[in-house]
């Protein structure tokens, strides 16, 4: 079951479910039910320029896609999306003439978190902190998740 797909790898699910097909099917169904929340949420938050929410959805989606064996989508694309969205939020707060105390504190917390990454990662984030890169990562996520969704739907039918 785990090596027959291009986008998903169910070996993690198999390891936690002990090859119990009903549990695997239930976990896949839960994941499939989350897909619209992720895709619609990312699209809407991007359109609204709600960078905090883009980052939050990317973070939540990351753990879900990793459970379906989509390592690159989770550990690379969604992680990058999360970091870039956080950096855009920080930059926007710094540009505001009168940010709220809450925004200032959140931006300081996020900036401290971002500085915790190695120099190479920080450099990459700084070079790619632009809405166009966010749009590209969201599009890649949406495309990949739709293909994975098709694979997972065939798994439930078996």
Short mmCIF file of N, CA and C in Angstrom, two decimals:
data_model
loop_
_atom_site.label_atom_id
_atom_site.label_comp_id
_atom_site.label_asym_id
_atom_site.label_seq_id
_atom_site.Cartn_x
_atom_site.Cartn_y
_atom_site.Cartn_z
N UNK A 1 0.81 -1.20 0.00
CA UNK A 1 0.00 0.00 0.00
C UNK A 1 0.85 1.27 0.00
N UNK A 2 1.99 1.31 0.66
CA UNK A 2 2.72 2.55 0.86
C UNK A 2 3.52 3.02 -0.36
N UNK A 3 3.96 2.14 -1.22
CA UNK A 3 4.82 2.53 -2.34
C UNK A 3 4.09 2.64 -3.67
N UNK A 4 2.79 2.48 -3.68
CA UNK A 4 2.09 2.45 -4.95
C UNK A 4 1.58 3.81 -5.42
N UNK A 5 1.86 4.86 -4.65
CA UNK A 5 1.38 6.19 -5.01
C UNK A 5 2.52 7.15 -5.29
N UNK A 6 2.22 8.14 -6.10
CA UNK A 6 3.22 9.16 -6.43
C UNK A 6 3.30 10.26 -5.37
N UNK A 7 2.16 10.62 -4.78
CA UNK A 7 2.13 11.78 -3.89
C UNK A 7 2.02 11.43 -2.42
N UNK A 8 1.45 10.31 -2.09
CA UNK A 8 1.30 9.95 -0.68
C UNK A 8 2.08 8.68 -0.38
N UNK A 9 2.43 8.53 0.89
CA UNK A 9 3.10 7.33 1.38
C UNK A 9 2.45 7.01 2.71
N UNK A 10 1.72 5.93 2.75
CA UNK A 10 0.92 5.60 3.92
C UNK A 10 1.65 4.75 4.95
N UNK A 11 2.95 4.63 4.84
CA UNK A 11 3.68 3.78 5.78
C UNK A 11 3.57 4.29 7.22
N UNK A 12 3.54 5.61 7.41
CA UNK A 12 3.39 6.14 8.77
C UNK A 12 2.02 5.75 9.33
N UNK A 13 0.97 5.91 8.53
CA UNK A 13 -0.37 5.51 8.99
C UNK A 13 -0.41 4.03 9.32
N UNK A 14 0.22 3.23 8.47
CA UNK A 14 0.25 1.79 8.72
C UNK A 14 0.97 1.48 10.02
N UNK A 15 2.02 2.21 10.31
CA UNK A 15 2.78 1.94 11.54
C UNK A 15 1.98 2.29 12.79
N UNK A 16 1.20 3.37 12.74
CA UNK A 16 0.43 3.72 13.94
C UNK A 16 -0.89 2.95 14.03
N UNK A 17 -1.39 2.48 12.88
CA UNK A 17 -2.66 1.76 12.88
C UNK A 17 -2.46 0.26 12.94
N UNK A 18 -1.23 -0.19 12.88
CA UNK A 18 -0.98 -1.63 12.90
C UNK A 18 -1.66 -2.35 11.75
N UNK A 19 -1.68 -1.73 10.60
CA UNK A 19 -2.32 -2.28 9.40
C UNK A 19 -3.83 -2.51 9.56
N UNK A 20 -4.46 -1.89 10.55
CA UNK A 20 -5.92 -1.96 10.72
C UNK A 20 -6.55 -1.04 9.67
N UNK A 21 -7.12 -1.64 8.63
CA UNK A 21 -7.67 -0.87 7.50
C UNK A 21 -8.74 0.13 7.93
N UNK A 22 -9.55 -0.22 8.93
CA UNK A 22 -10.61 0.70 9.35
C UNK A 22 -10.02 1.98 9.97
N UNK A 23 -8.95 1.83 10.73
CA UNK A 23 -8.31 3.01 11.32
C UNK A 23 -7.64 3.84 10.23
N UNK A 24 -6.96 3.17 9.31
CA UNK A 24 -6.32 3.88 8.20
C UNK A 24 -7.36 4.64 7.39
N UNK A 25 -8.48 3.99 7.08
CA UNK A 25 -9.55 4.65 6.33
C UNK A 25 -10.10 5.85 7.09
N UNK A 26 -10.26 5.71 8.39
CA UNK A 26 -10.78 6.81 9.21
C UNK A 26 -9.81 8.00 9.20
N UNK A 27 -8.52 7.73 9.34
CA UNK A 27 -7.53 8.81 9.32
C UNK A 27 -7.45 9.48 7.95
N UNK A 28 -7.56 8.69 6.90
CA UNK A 28 -7.58 9.27 5.55
C UNK A 28 -8.82 10.14 5.37
N UNK A 29 -9.96 9.66 5.83
CA UNK A 29 -11.20 10.42 5.72
C UNK A 29 -11.11 11.75 6.47
N UNK A 30 -10.55 11.72 7.65
CA UNK A 30 -10.35 12.96 8.42
C UNK A 30 -9.48 13.93 7.63
N UNK A 31 -8.41 13.41 7.06
CA UNK A 31 -7.52 14.26 6.27
C UNK A 31 -8.25 14.83 5.06
N UNK A 32 -8.98 14.00 4.34
CA UNK A 32 -9.72 14.46 3.17
C UNK A 32 -10.72 15.55 3.54
N UNK A 33 -11.34 15.41 4.70
CA UNK A 33 -12.29 16.42 5.17
C UNK A 33 -11.60 17.75 5.48
N UNK A 34 -10.32 17.72 5.80
CA UNK A 34 -9.57 18.94 6.11
C UNK A 34 -9.10 19.69 4.87
N UNK A 35 -9.04 19.03 3.75
CA UNK A 35 -8.47 19.65 2.54
C UNK A 35 -9.15 20.97 2.18
N UNK A 36 -10.50 21.05 2.15
CA UNK A 36 -11.11 22.34 1.82
C UNK A 36 -10.76 23.44 2.82
N UNK A 37 -10.65 23.08 4.09
CA UNK A 37 -10.25 24.06 5.11
C UNK A 37 -8.87 24.63 4.78
N UNK A 38 -7.96 23.76 4.37
CA UNK A 38 -6.61 24.21 4.03
C UNK A 38 -6.59 25.03 2.74
N UNK A 39 -7.16 24.49 1.67
CA UNK A 39 -7.08 25.17 0.37
C UNK A 39 -7.88 26.46 0.37
N UNK A 40 -9.12 26.40 0.82
CA UNK A 40 -9.95 27.61 0.84
C UNK A 40 -9.39 28.64 1.82
N UNK A 41 -8.92 28.15 2.97
CA UNK A 41 -8.37 29.05 3.98
C UNK A 41 -7.12 29.77 3.49
N UNK A 42 -6.23 29.03 2.84
CA UNK A 42 -5.02 29.67 2.30
C UNK A 42 -5.37 30.68 1.21
N UNK A 43 -6.27 30.29 0.30
CA UNK A 43 -6.65 31.19 -0.78
C UNK A 43 -7.28 32.47 -0.24
N UNK A 44 -8.23 32.32 0.68
CA UNK A 44 -8.94 33.47 1.24
C UNK A 44 -8.00 34.36 2.05
N UNK A 45 -7.19 33.75 2.89
CA UNK A 45 -6.27 34.53 3.73
C UNK A 45 -5.26 35.28 2.87
N UNK A 46 -4.81 34.65 1.79
CA UNK A 46 -3.88 35.32 0.88
C UNK A 46 -4.56 36.53 0.24
N UNK A 47 -5.79 36.35 -0.26
CA UNK A 47 -6.52 37.45 -0.89
C UNK A 47 -6.71 38.62 0.07
N UNK A 48 -6.93 38.30 1.34
CA UNK A 48 -7.16 39.33 2.36
C UNK A 48 -5.86 39.90 2.93
N UNK A 49 -4.74 39.30 2.57
CA UNK A 49 -3.47 39.75 3.14
C UNK A 49 -3.35 39.43 4.62
N UNK A 50 -4.03 38.38 5.05
CA UNK A 50 -4.00 37.96 6.46
C UNK A 50 -2.84 36.98 6.64
N UNK A 51 -1.65 37.54 6.77
CA UNK A 51 -0.43 36.73 6.80
C UNK A 51 -0.33 35.85 8.03
N UNK A 52 -0.88 36.31 9.14
CA UNK A 52 -0.88 35.47 10.35
C UNK A 52 -1.68 34.20 10.10
N UNK A 53 -2.82 34.35 9.44
CA UNK A 53 -3.66 33.18 9.17
C UNK A 53 -3.04 32.28 8.11
N UNK A 54 -2.40 32.86 7.11
CA UNK A 54 -1.68 32.04 6.12
C UNK A 54 -0.66 31.16 6.85
N UNK A 55 0.11 31.77 7.75
CA UNK A 55 1.12 31.03 8.51
C UNK A 55 0.48 29.95 9.39
N UNK A 56 -0.63 30.30 10.04
CA UNK A 56 -1.29 29.33 10.93
C UNK A 56 -1.84 28.14 10.16
N UNK A 57 -2.45 28.40 9.01
CA UNK A 57 -2.99 27.30 8.20
C UNK A 57 -1.86 26.44 7.65
N UNK A 58 -0.79 27.07 7.19
CA UNK A 58 0.36 26.31 6.68
C UNK A 58 0.92 25.41 7.77
N UNK A 59 1.00 25.93 8.98
CA UNK A 59 1.52 25.14 10.11
C UNK A 59 0.62 23.94 10.39
N UNK A 60 -0.69 24.18 10.42
CA UNK A 60 -1.63 23.09 10.69
C UNK A 60 -1.61 22.06 9.56
N UNK A 61 -1.59 22.53 8.33
CA UNK A 61 -1.59 21.63 7.18
C UNK A 61 -0.32 20.79 7.14
N UNK A 62 0.78 21.39 7.59
CA UNK A 62 2.07 20.69 7.56
C UNK A 62 2.00 19.37 8.31
N UNK A 63 1.49 19.37 9.52
CA UNK A 63 1.44 18.12 10.29
C UNK A 63 0.49 17.12 9.64
N UNK A 64 -0.58 17.61 9.05
CA UNK A 64 -1.53 16.71 8.40
C UNK A 64 -0.93 16.06 7.16
N UNK A 65 -0.26 16.85 6.31
CA UNK A 65 0.30 16.25 5.10
C UNK A 65 1.47 15.33 5.43
N UNK A 66 2.21 15.65 6.48
CA UNK A 66 3.30 14.75 6.88
C UNK A 66 2.76 13.40 7.32
N UNK A 67 1.60 13.39 7.95
CA UNK A 67 1.01 12.11 8.37
C UNK A 67 0.61 11.25 7.18
N UNK A 68 0.44 11.88 6.02
CA UNK A 68 0.11 11.16 4.79
C UNK A 68 1.35 10.89 3.96
N UNK A 69 2.52 11.13 4.55
CA UNK A 69 3.78 10.81 3.88
C UNK A 69 4.23 11.79 2.82
N UNK A 70 3.67 12.98 2.83
CA UNK A 70 4.06 14.00 1.85
C UNK A 70 5.15 14.88 2.45
N UNK A 71 6.35 14.31 2.51
CA UNK A 71 7.48 14.94 3.20
C UNK A 71 7.87 16.29 2.60
N UNK A 72 8.06 16.34 1.30
CA UNK A 72 8.51 17.59 0.69
C UNK A 72 7.45 18.68 0.81
N UNK A 73 6.21 18.33 0.60
CA UNK A 73 5.13 19.30 0.71
C UNK A 73 5.06 19.86 2.13
N UNK A 74 5.24 19.01 3.12
CA UNK A 74 5.16 19.46 4.51
C UNK A 74 6.41 20.15 4.99
N UNK A 75 7.54 19.47 4.87
CA UNK A 75 8.79 19.98 5.45
C UNK A 75 9.47 21.07 4.63
N UNK A 76 9.10 21.19 3.36
CA UNK A 76 9.72 22.22 2.53
C UNK A 76 8.71 23.30 2.18
N UNK A 77 7.72 22.96 1.35
CA UNK A 77 6.80 23.97 0.84
C UNK A 77 5.97 24.64 1.95
N UNK A 78 5.33 23.84 2.78
CA UNK A 78 4.49 24.45 3.82
C UNK A 78 5.32 25.15 4.89
N UNK A 79 6.47 24.60 5.21
CA UNK A 79 7.35 25.28 6.18
C UNK A 79 7.81 26.62 5.61
N UNK A 80 8.20 26.64 4.34
CA UNK A 80 8.60 27.90 3.71
C UNK A 80 7.45 28.89 3.66
N UNK A 81 6.27 28.40 3.32
CA UNK A 81 5.08 29.26 3.29
C UNK A 81 4.83 29.88 4.66
N UNK A 82 4.91 29.07 5.68
CA UNK A 82 4.71 29.56 7.05
C UNK A 82 5.73 30.65 7.40
N UNK A 83 7.00 30.39 7.12
CA UNK A 83 8.06 31.35 7.46
C UNK A 83 7.93 32.65 6.68
N UNK A 84 7.64 32.56 5.40
CA UNK A 84 7.50 33.77 4.58
C UNK A 84 6.31 34.59 5.05
N UNK A 85 5.19 33.94 5.32
CA UNK A 85 4.00 34.66 5.79
C UNK A 85 4.28 35.36 7.11
N UNK A 86 4.99 34.70 8.00
CA UNK A 86 5.35 35.33 9.28
C UNK A 86 6.24 36.55 9.04
N UNK A 87 7.20 36.42 8.16
CA UNK A 87 8.11 37.54 7.87
C UNK A 87 7.36 38.71 7.24
N UNK A 88 6.43 38.43 6.34
CA UNK A 88 5.63 39.52 5.74
C UNK A 88 4.84 40.23 6.83
N UNK A 89 4.25 39.47 7.74
CA UNK A 89 3.51 40.08 8.85
C UNK A 89 4.42 40.99 9.66
N UNK A 90 5.60 40.51 10.02
CA UNK A 90 6.56 41.30 10.80
C UNK A 90 6.89 42.60 10.06
N UNK A 91 7.18 42.49 8.77
CA UNK A 91 7.52 43.68 7.98
C UNK A 91 6.37 44.67 7.92
N UNK A 92 5.14 44.16 7.78
CA UNK A 92 3.98 45.05 7.72
C UNK A 92 3.75 45.77 9.04
N UNK A 93 3.94 45.07 10.14
CA UNK A 93 3.79 45.72 11.45
C UNK A 93 4.83 46.83 11.61
N UNK A 94 6.05 46.57 11.18
CA UNK A 94 7.12 47.58 11.28
C UNK A 94 6.81 48.81 10.43
N UNK A 95 6.10 48.64 9.32
CA UNK A 95 5.77 49.76 8.43
C UNK A 95 4.59 50.59 8.93
N UNK A 96 3.76 50.01 9.80
CA UNK A 96 2.57 50.72 10.28
C UNK A 96 2.96 51.94 11.10
N UNK A 97 2.18 53.00 10.93
CA UNK A 97 2.44 54.21 11.71
C UNK A 97 1.98 54.05 13.16
N UNK A 98 0.94 53.25 13.37
CA UNK A 98 0.44 53.06 14.74
C UNK A 98 -0.04 51.62 14.95
N UNK A 99 0.90 50.67 14.99
CA UNK A 99 0.48 49.28 15.23
C UNK A 99 -0.05 49.12 16.65
N UNK A 100 -0.93 48.16 16.82
CA UNK A 100 -1.46 47.90 18.16
C UNK A 100 -0.39 47.23 19.01
N UNK A 101 -0.59 47.28 20.30
CA UNK A 101 0.35 46.64 21.22
C UNK A 101 0.41 45.14 20.94
N UNK A 102 -0.75 44.56 20.65
CA UNK A 102 -0.81 43.12 20.34
C UNK A 102 0.01 42.80 19.09
N UNK A 103 -0.13 43.62 18.06
CA UNK A 103 0.64 43.40 16.83
C UNK A 103 2.13 43.52 17.08
N UNK A 104 2.51 44.51 17.87
CA UNK A 104 3.94 44.70 18.18
C UNK A 104 4.50 43.49 18.90
N UNK A 105 3.78 43.02 19.91
CA UNK A 105 4.25 41.86 20.69
C UNK A 105 4.32 40.62 19.81
N UNK A 106 3.30 40.43 18.99
CA UNK A 106 3.30 39.25 18.12
C UNK A 106 4.44 39.33 17.10
N UNK A 107 4.64 40.50 16.53
CA UNK A 107 5.73 40.67 15.56
C UNK A 107 7.09 40.43 16.21
N UNK A 108 7.27 40.91 17.43
CA UNK A 108 8.53 40.69 18.14
C UNK A 108 8.75 39.20 18.40
N UNK A 109 7.69 38.52 18.79
CA UNK A 109 7.78 37.08 19.05
C UNK A 109 8.13 36.32 17.77
N UNK A 110 7.45 36.66 16.68
CA UNK A 110 7.71 36.00 15.40
C UNK A 110 9.12 36.29 14.90
N UNK A 111 9.55 37.53 15.06
CA UNK A 111 10.90 37.89 14.61
C UNK A 111 11.96 37.12 15.40
N UNK A 112 11.75 36.99 16.69
CA UNK A 112 12.68 36.22 17.52
C UNK A 112 12.71 34.76 17.05
N UNK A 113 11.53 34.22 16.77
CA UNK A 113 11.42 32.85 16.28
C UNK A 113 12.16 32.69 14.95
N UNK A 114 11.96 33.62 14.05
CA UNK A 114 12.61 33.55 12.73
C UNK A 114 14.12 33.65 12.84
N UNK A 115 14.60 34.43 13.80
CA UNK A 115 16.05 34.57 13.99
C UNK A 115 16.66 33.30 14.59
N UNK A 116 15.83 32.38 15.04
CA UNK A 116 16.32 31.12 15.59
C UNK A 116 16.76 30.13 14.52
N UNK A 117 16.45 30.42 13.27
CA UNK A 117 16.86 29.54 12.17
C UNK A 117 18.29 29.86 11.77
N UNK A 118 18.94 28.90 11.12
CA UNK A 118 20.31 29.12 10.68
C UNK A 118 20.37 30.25 9.65
N UNK A 119 21.56 30.80 9.47
CA UNK A 119 21.74 31.96 8.58
C UNK A 119 21.27 31.70 7.16
N UNK A 120 21.55 30.51 6.66
CA UNK A 120 21.16 30.18 5.29
C UNK A 120 19.63 30.22 5.14
N UNK A 121 18.93 29.66 6.12
CA UNK A 121 17.46 29.66 6.07
C UNK A 121 16.93 31.08 6.19
N UNK A 122 17.51 31.87 7.09
CA UNK A 122 17.07 33.26 7.25
C UNK A 122 17.29 34.05 5.96
N UNK A 123 18.43 33.82 5.32
CA UNK A 123 18.73 34.51 4.06
C UNK A 123 17.70 34.13 3.00
N UNK A 124 17.39 32.83 2.91
CA UNK A 124 16.41 32.38 1.92
C UNK A 124 15.06 33.04 2.18
N UNK A 125 14.63 33.05 3.44
CA UNK A 125 13.34 33.67 3.78
C UNK A 125 13.35 35.14 3.38
N UNK A 126 14.41 35.86 3.74
CA UNK A 126 14.48 37.29 3.40
C UNK A 126 14.45 37.53 1.90
N UNK A 127 15.13 36.69 1.14
CA UNK A 127 15.16 36.84 -0.32
C UNK A 127 13.82 36.49 -0.97
N UNK A 128 13.02 35.69 -0.29
CA UNK A 128 11.76 35.23 -0.88
C UNK A 128 10.53 35.80 -0.21
N UNK A 129 10.72 36.79 0.64
CA UNK A 129 9.59 37.39 1.35
C UNK A 129 8.88 38.37 0.43
N UNK A 130 7.96 37.82 -0.33
CA UNK A 130 7.13 38.63 -1.22
C UNK A 130 5.84 37.86 -1.50
N UNK A 131 4.76 38.59 -1.69
CA UNK A 131 3.47 37.94 -1.93
C UNK A 131 3.48 36.98 -3.12
N UNK A 132 4.29 37.27 -4.14
CA UNK A 132 4.34 36.39 -5.32
C UNK A 132 4.84 34.99 -4.94
N UNK A 133 5.80 34.93 -4.03
CA UNK A 133 6.32 33.63 -3.58
C UNK A 133 5.27 32.90 -2.76
N UNK A 134 4.52 33.65 -1.96
CA UNK A 134 3.43 33.04 -1.19
C UNK A 134 2.41 32.45 -2.16
N UNK A 135 2.04 33.21 -3.18
CA UNK A 135 1.07 32.72 -4.17
C UNK A 135 1.59 31.47 -4.86
N UNK A 136 2.87 31.45 -5.20
CA UNK A 136 3.48 30.28 -5.85
C UNK A 136 3.41 29.05 -4.94
N UNK A 137 3.73 29.23 -3.67
CA UNK A 137 3.71 28.10 -2.73
C UNK A 137 2.28 27.61 -2.48
N UNK A 138 1.33 28.53 -2.41
CA UNK A 138 -0.06 28.13 -2.23
C UNK A 138 -0.54 27.36 -3.45
N UNK A 139 -0.19 27.83 -4.63
CA UNK A 139 -0.58 27.13 -5.86
C UNK A 139 0.03 25.73 -5.91
N UNK A 140 1.30 25.62 -5.54
CA UNK A 140 1.95 24.30 -5.52
C UNK A 140 1.26 23.39 -4.51
N UNK A 141 0.93 23.94 -3.34
CA UNK A 141 0.22 23.15 -2.33
C UNK A 141 -1.12 22.68 -2.89
N UNK A 142 -1.91 23.61 -3.44
CA UNK A 142 -3.24 23.26 -3.96
C UNK A 142 -3.16 22.19 -5.05
N UNK A 143 -2.21 22.32 -5.95
CA UNK A 143 -2.05 21.34 -7.03
C UNK A 143 -1.67 19.97 -6.48
N UNK A 144 -0.70 19.94 -5.59
CA UNK A 144 -0.24 18.67 -5.03
C UNK A 144 -1.30 18.02 -4.17
N UNK A 145 -1.99 18.81 -3.38
CA UNK A 145 -2.98 18.25 -2.47
C UNK A 145 -4.16 17.66 -3.25
N UNK A 146 -4.50 18.25 -4.38
CA UNK A 146 -5.59 17.69 -5.21
C UNK A 146 -5.18 16.34 -5.81
N UNK A 147 -3.94 16.23 -6.21
CA UNK A 147 -3.45 14.95 -6.75
C UNK A 147 -3.39 13.90 -5.64
N UNK A 148 -2.94 14.30 -4.47
CA UNK A 148 -2.90 13.39 -3.33
C UNK A 148 -4.31 12.97 -2.93
N UNK A 149 -5.23 13.90 -3.01
CA UNK A 149 -6.63 13.61 -2.67
C UNK A 149 -7.18 12.49 -3.56
N UNK A 150 -6.88 12.55 -4.85
CA UNK A 150 -7.32 11.50 -5.77
C UNK A 150 -6.75 10.14 -5.38
N UNK A 151 -5.46 10.13 -5.04
CA UNK A 151 -4.83 8.87 -4.62
C UNK A 151 -5.49 8.33 -3.35
N UNK A 152 -5.72 9.20 -2.39
CA UNK A 152 -6.29 8.76 -1.12
C UNK A 152 -7.72 8.27 -1.28
N UNK A 153 -8.47 8.89 -2.18
CA UNK A 153 -9.85 8.43 -2.40
C UNK A 153 -9.86 7.01 -2.98
N UNK A 154 -8.87 6.67 -3.78
CA UNK A 154 -8.81 5.29 -4.29
C UNK A 154 -8.46 4.32 -3.17
N UNK A 155 -7.71 4.78 -2.20
CA UNK A 155 -7.31 3.93 -1.06
C UNK A 155 -8.51 3.57 -0.20
N UNK A 156 -9.41 4.50 0.00
CA UNK A 156 -10.58 4.24 0.85
C UNK A 156 -11.51 3.23 0.20
N UNK A 157 -11.56 3.23 -1.12
CA UNK A 157 -12.45 2.32 -1.84
C UNK A 157 -12.00 0.87 -1.76
N UNK A 158 -10.71 0.65 -1.50
CA UNK A 158 -10.17 -0.72 -1.54
C UNK A 158 -10.64 -1.54 -0.37
#
